[in-house]
PDB file of C-alpha atoms in Angstrom:
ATOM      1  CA  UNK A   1     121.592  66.829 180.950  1.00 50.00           C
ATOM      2  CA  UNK A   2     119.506  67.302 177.687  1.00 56.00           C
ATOM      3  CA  UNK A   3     117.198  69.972 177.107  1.00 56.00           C
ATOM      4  CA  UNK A   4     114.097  69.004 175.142  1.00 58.00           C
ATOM      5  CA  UNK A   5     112.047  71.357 173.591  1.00 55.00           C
ATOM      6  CA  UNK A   6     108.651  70.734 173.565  1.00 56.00           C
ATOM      7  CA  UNK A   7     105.494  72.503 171.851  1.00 55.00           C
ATOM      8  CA  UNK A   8     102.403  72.852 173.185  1.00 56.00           C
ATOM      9  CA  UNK A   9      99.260  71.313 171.483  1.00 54.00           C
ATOM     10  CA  UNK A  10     101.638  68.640 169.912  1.00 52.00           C
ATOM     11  CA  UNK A  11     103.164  68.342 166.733  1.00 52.00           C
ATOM     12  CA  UNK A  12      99.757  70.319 164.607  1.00 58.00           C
ATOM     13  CA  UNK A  13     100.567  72.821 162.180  1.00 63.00           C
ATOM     14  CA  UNK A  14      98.839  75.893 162.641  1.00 63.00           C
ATOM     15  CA  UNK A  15      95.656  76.234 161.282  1.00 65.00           C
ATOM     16  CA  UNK A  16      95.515  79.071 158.186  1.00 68.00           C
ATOM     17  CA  UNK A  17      93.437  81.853 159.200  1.00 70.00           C
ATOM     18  CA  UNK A  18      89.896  81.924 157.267  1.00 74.00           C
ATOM     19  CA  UNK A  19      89.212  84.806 154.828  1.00 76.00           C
ATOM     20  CA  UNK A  20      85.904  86.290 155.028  1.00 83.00           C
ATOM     21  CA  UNK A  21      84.960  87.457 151.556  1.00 88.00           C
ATOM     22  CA  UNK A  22      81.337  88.847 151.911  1.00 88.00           C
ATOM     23  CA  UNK A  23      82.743  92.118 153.444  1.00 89.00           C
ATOM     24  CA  UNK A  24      85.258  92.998 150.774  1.00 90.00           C
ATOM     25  CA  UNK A  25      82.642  92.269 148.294  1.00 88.00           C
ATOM     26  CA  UNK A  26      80.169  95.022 150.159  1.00 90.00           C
ATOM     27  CA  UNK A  27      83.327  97.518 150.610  1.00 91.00           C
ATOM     28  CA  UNK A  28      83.558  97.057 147.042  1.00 90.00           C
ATOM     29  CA  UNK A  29      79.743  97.876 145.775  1.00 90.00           C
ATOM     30  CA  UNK A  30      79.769 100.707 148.381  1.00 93.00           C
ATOM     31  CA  UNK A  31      82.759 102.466 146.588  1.00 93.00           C
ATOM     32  CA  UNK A  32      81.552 101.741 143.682  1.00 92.00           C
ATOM     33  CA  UNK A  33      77.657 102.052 143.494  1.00 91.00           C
ATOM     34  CA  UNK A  34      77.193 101.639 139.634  1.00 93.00           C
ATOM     35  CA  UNK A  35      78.486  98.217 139.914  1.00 92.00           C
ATOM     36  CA  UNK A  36      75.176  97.432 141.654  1.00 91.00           C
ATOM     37  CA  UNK A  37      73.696  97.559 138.015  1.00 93.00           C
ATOM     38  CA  UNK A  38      76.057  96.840 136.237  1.00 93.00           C
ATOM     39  CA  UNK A  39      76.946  93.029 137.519  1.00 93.00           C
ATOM     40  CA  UNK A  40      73.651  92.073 137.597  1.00 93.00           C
ATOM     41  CA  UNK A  41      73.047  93.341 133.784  1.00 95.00           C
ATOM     42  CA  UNK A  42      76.115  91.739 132.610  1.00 95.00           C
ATOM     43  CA  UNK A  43      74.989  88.899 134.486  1.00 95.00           C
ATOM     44  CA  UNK A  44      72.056  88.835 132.602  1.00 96.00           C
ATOM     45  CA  UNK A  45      73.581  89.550 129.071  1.00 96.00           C
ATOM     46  CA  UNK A  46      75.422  86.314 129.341  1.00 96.00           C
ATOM     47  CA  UNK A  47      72.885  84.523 130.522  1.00 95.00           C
ATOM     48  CA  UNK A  48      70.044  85.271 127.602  1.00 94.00           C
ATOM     49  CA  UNK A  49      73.385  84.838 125.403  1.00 91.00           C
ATOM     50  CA  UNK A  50      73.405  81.249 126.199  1.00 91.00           C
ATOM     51  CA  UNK A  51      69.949  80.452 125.797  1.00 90.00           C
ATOM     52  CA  UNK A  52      69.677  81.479 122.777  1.00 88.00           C
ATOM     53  CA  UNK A  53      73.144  79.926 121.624  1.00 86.00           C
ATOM     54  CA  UNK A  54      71.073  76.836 122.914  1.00 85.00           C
ATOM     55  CA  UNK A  55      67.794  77.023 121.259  1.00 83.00           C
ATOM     56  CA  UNK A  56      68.808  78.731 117.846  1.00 79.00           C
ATOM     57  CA  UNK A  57      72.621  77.856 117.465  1.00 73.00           C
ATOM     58  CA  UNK A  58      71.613  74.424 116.100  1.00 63.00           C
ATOM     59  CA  UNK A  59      69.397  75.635 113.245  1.00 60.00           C
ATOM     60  CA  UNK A  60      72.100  75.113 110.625  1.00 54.00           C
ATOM     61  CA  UNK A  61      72.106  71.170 111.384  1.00 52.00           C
ATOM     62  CA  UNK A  62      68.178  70.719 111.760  1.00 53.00           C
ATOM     63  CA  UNK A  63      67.064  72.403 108.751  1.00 54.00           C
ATOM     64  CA  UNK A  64      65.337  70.360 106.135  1.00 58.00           C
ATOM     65  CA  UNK A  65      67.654  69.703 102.935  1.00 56.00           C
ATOM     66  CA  UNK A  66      64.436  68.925 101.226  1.00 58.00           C
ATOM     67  CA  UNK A  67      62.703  72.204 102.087  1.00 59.00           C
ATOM     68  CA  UNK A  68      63.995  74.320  98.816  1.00 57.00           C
ATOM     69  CA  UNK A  69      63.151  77.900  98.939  1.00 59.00           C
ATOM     70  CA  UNK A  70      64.740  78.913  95.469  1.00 57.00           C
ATOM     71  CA  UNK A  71      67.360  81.219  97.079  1.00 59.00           C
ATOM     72  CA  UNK A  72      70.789  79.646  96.030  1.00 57.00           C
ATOM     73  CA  UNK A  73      73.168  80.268  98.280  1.00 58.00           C
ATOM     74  CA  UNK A  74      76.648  81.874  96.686  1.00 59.00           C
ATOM     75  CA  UNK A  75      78.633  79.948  99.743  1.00 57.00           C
ATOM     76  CA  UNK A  76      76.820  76.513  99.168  1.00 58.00           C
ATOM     77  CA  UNK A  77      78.951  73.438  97.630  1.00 57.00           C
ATOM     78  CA  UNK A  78      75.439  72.138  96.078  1.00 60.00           C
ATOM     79  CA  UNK A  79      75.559  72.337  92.515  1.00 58.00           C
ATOM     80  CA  UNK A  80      72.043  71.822  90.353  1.00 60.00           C
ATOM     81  CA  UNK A  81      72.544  69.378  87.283  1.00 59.00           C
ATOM     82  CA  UNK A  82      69.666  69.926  84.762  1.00 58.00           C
ATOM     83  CA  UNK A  83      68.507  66.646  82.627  1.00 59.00           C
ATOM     84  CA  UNK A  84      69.670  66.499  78.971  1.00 58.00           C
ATOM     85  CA  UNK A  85      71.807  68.626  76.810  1.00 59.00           C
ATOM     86  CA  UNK A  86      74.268  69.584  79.541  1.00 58.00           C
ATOM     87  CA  UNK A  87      77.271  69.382  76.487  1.00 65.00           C
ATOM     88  CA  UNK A  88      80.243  70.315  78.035  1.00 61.00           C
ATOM     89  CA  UNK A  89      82.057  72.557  75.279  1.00 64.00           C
ATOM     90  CA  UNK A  90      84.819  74.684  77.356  1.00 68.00           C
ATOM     91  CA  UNK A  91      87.714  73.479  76.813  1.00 70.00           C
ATOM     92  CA  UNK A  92      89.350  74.708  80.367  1.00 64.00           C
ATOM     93  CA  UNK A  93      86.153  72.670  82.099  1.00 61.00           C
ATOM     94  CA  UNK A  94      86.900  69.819  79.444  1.00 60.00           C
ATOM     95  CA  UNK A  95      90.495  69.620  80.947  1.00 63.00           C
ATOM     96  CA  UNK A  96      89.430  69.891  84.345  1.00 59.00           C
ATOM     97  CA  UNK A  97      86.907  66.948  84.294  1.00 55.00           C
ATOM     98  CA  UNK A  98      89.442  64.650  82.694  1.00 56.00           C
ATOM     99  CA  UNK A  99      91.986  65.329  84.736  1.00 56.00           C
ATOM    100  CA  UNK A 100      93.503  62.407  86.202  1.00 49.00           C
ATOM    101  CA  UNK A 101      92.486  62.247  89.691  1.00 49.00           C
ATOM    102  CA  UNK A 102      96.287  61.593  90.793  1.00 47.00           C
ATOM    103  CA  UNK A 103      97.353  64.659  90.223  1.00 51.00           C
ATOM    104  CA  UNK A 104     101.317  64.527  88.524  1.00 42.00           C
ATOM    105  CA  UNK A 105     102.639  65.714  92.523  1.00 54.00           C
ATOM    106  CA  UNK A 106     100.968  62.212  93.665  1.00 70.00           C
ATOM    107  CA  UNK A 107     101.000  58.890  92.061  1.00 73.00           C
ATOM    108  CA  UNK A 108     100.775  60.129  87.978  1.00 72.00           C
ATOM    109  CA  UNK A 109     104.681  57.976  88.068  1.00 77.00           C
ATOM    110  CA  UNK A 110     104.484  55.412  90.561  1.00 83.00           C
ATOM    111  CA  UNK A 111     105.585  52.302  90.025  1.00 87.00           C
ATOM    112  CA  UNK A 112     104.818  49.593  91.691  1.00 90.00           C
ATOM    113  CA  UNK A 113     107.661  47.561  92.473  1.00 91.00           C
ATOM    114  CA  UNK A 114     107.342  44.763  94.715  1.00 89.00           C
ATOM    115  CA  UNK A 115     105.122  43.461  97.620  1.00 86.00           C
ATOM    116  CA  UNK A 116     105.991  41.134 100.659  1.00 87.00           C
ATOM    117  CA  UNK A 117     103.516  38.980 102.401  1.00 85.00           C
ATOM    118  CA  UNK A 118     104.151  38.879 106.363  1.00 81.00           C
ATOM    119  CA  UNK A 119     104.090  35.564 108.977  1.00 82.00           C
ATOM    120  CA  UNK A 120     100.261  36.909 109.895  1.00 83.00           C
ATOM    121  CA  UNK A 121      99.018  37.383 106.191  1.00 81.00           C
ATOM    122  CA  UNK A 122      99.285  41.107 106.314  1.00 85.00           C
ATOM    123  CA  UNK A 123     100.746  42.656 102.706  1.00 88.00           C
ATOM    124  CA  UNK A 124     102.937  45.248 101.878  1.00 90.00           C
ATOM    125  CA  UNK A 125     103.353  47.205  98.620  1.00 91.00           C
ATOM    126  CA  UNK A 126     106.673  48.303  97.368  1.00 91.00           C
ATOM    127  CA  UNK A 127     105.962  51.757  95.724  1.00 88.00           C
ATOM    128  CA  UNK A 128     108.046  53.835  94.121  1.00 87.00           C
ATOM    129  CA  UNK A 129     107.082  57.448  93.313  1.00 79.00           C
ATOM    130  CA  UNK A 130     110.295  59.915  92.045  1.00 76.00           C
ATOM    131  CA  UNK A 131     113.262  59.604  94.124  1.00 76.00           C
ATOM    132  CA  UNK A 132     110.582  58.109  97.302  1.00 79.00           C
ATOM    133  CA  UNK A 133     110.151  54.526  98.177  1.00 85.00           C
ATOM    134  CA  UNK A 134     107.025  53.900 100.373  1.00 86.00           C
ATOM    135  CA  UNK A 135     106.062  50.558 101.800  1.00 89.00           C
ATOM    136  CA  UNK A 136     102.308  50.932 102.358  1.00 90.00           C
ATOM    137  CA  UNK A 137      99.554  48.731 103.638  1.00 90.00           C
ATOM    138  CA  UNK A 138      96.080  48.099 103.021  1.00 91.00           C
ATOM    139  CA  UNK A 139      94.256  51.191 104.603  1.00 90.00           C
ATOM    140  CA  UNK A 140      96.875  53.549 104.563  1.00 90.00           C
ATOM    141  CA  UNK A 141      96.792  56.930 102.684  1.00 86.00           C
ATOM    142  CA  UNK A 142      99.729  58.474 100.285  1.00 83.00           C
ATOM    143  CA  UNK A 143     101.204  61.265 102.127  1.00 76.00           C
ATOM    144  CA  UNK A 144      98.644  64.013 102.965  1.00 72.00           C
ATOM    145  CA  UNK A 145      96.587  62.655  99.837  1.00 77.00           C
ATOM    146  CA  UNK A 146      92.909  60.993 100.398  1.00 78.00           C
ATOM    147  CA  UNK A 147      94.130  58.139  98.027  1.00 83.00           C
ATOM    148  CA  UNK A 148      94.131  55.097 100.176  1.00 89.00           C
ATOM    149  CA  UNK A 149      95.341  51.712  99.350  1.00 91.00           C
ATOM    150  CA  UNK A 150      92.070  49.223  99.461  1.00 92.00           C
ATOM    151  CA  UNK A 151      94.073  46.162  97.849  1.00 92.00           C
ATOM    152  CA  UNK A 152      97.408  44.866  97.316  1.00 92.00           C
ATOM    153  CA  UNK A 153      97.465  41.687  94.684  1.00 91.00           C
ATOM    154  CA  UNK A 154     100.897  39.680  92.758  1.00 89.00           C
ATOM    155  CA  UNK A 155     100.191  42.031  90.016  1.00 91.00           C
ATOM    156  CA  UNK A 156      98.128  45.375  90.762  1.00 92.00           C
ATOM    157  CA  UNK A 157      97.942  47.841  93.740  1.00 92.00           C
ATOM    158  CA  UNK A 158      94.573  49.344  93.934  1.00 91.00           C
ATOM    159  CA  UNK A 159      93.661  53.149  95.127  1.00 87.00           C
ATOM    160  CA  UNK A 160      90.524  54.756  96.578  1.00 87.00           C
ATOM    161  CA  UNK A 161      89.543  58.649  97.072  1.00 83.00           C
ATOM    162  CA  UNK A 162      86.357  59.070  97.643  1.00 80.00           C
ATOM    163  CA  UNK A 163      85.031  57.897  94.450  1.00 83.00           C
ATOM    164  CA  UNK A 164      87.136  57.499  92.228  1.00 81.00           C
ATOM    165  CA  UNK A 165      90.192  54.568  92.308  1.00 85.00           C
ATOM    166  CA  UNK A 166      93.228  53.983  90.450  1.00 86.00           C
ATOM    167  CA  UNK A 167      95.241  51.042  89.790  1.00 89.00           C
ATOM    168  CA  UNK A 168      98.988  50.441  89.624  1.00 88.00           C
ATOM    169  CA  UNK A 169     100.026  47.488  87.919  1.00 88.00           C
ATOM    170  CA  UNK A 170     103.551  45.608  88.542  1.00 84.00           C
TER     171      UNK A 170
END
């Protein structure tokens, strides 16, 4: 003889029991009556906080450039060239302007040593800079530099930041 257990309603797990919030949430503003004003205000705060974040946040990125008011701005990058007789006599700004670009912790001794032409056409440069060897394509950047390599030839290498390049001949 086997005894068999059996529960009734079948196999369904009981149900979890539902939690009525809306009468802790009275018990709570009945303890604490201030909270009646306050909620609401902070409510509010955050809520004329946004619209204004909304309509006036973007004023920075829709002002007119062109609109000049004559109020330079000590934190602006903008700087004002005048026409004619801007001689540049300072020696320290003199050194600064023709400084080479690729500054000496760059590119100022890299050679360029070699390239190799893969199966799909694709080039690679054979650069040596100090004790480093780099194999870079066209597109990619020297280290955490902005100088990018824009063309790889037999004889040259040619670099691009921003404006200014520089080339590396074999």
């Amino acid at each position: 003889m086997a005894l068999e257990l059996t529960r009734k309603g079948g196999n369904k797990k009981n149900p979890k029991p539902q939690v009525n919030i809306l009468p802790k949430i009275e018990e709570f503003f009945q303890k604490n009556p201030i909270m009646k004003i306050v909620v609401p205000v902070i409510g509010f705060v955050i809520l004329v906080t946004v619209f204004l974040l909304i309509v006036f946040g973007d004023k920075v990125l829709i002002e007119d450039p062109s609109t000049d008011t004559g109020v330079q701005n000590p934190n602006s990058n903008i700087v004002e060239v005048l026409p004619g007789g801007n001689e540049v006599t300072d020696e320290k700004v003199l050194e600064i302007i023709n400084k080479d670009p690729l500054s000496a912790d760059i590119l100022a001794g890299a050679k360029y040593t070699g390239y190799a032409t893969g199966s799909s056409g694709l080039k690679t440069a054979l650069i040596e800079i100090k004790d480093d060897k780099l194999v870079l394509s066209v597109g990619e950047t020297v280290g955490d530099s902005s100088w990018e390599v824009i063309e790889i030839t037999e004889d040259h290498v040619l670099f691009k930041a921003g404006e200014a390049t520089k080339r590396i001949k074999r």
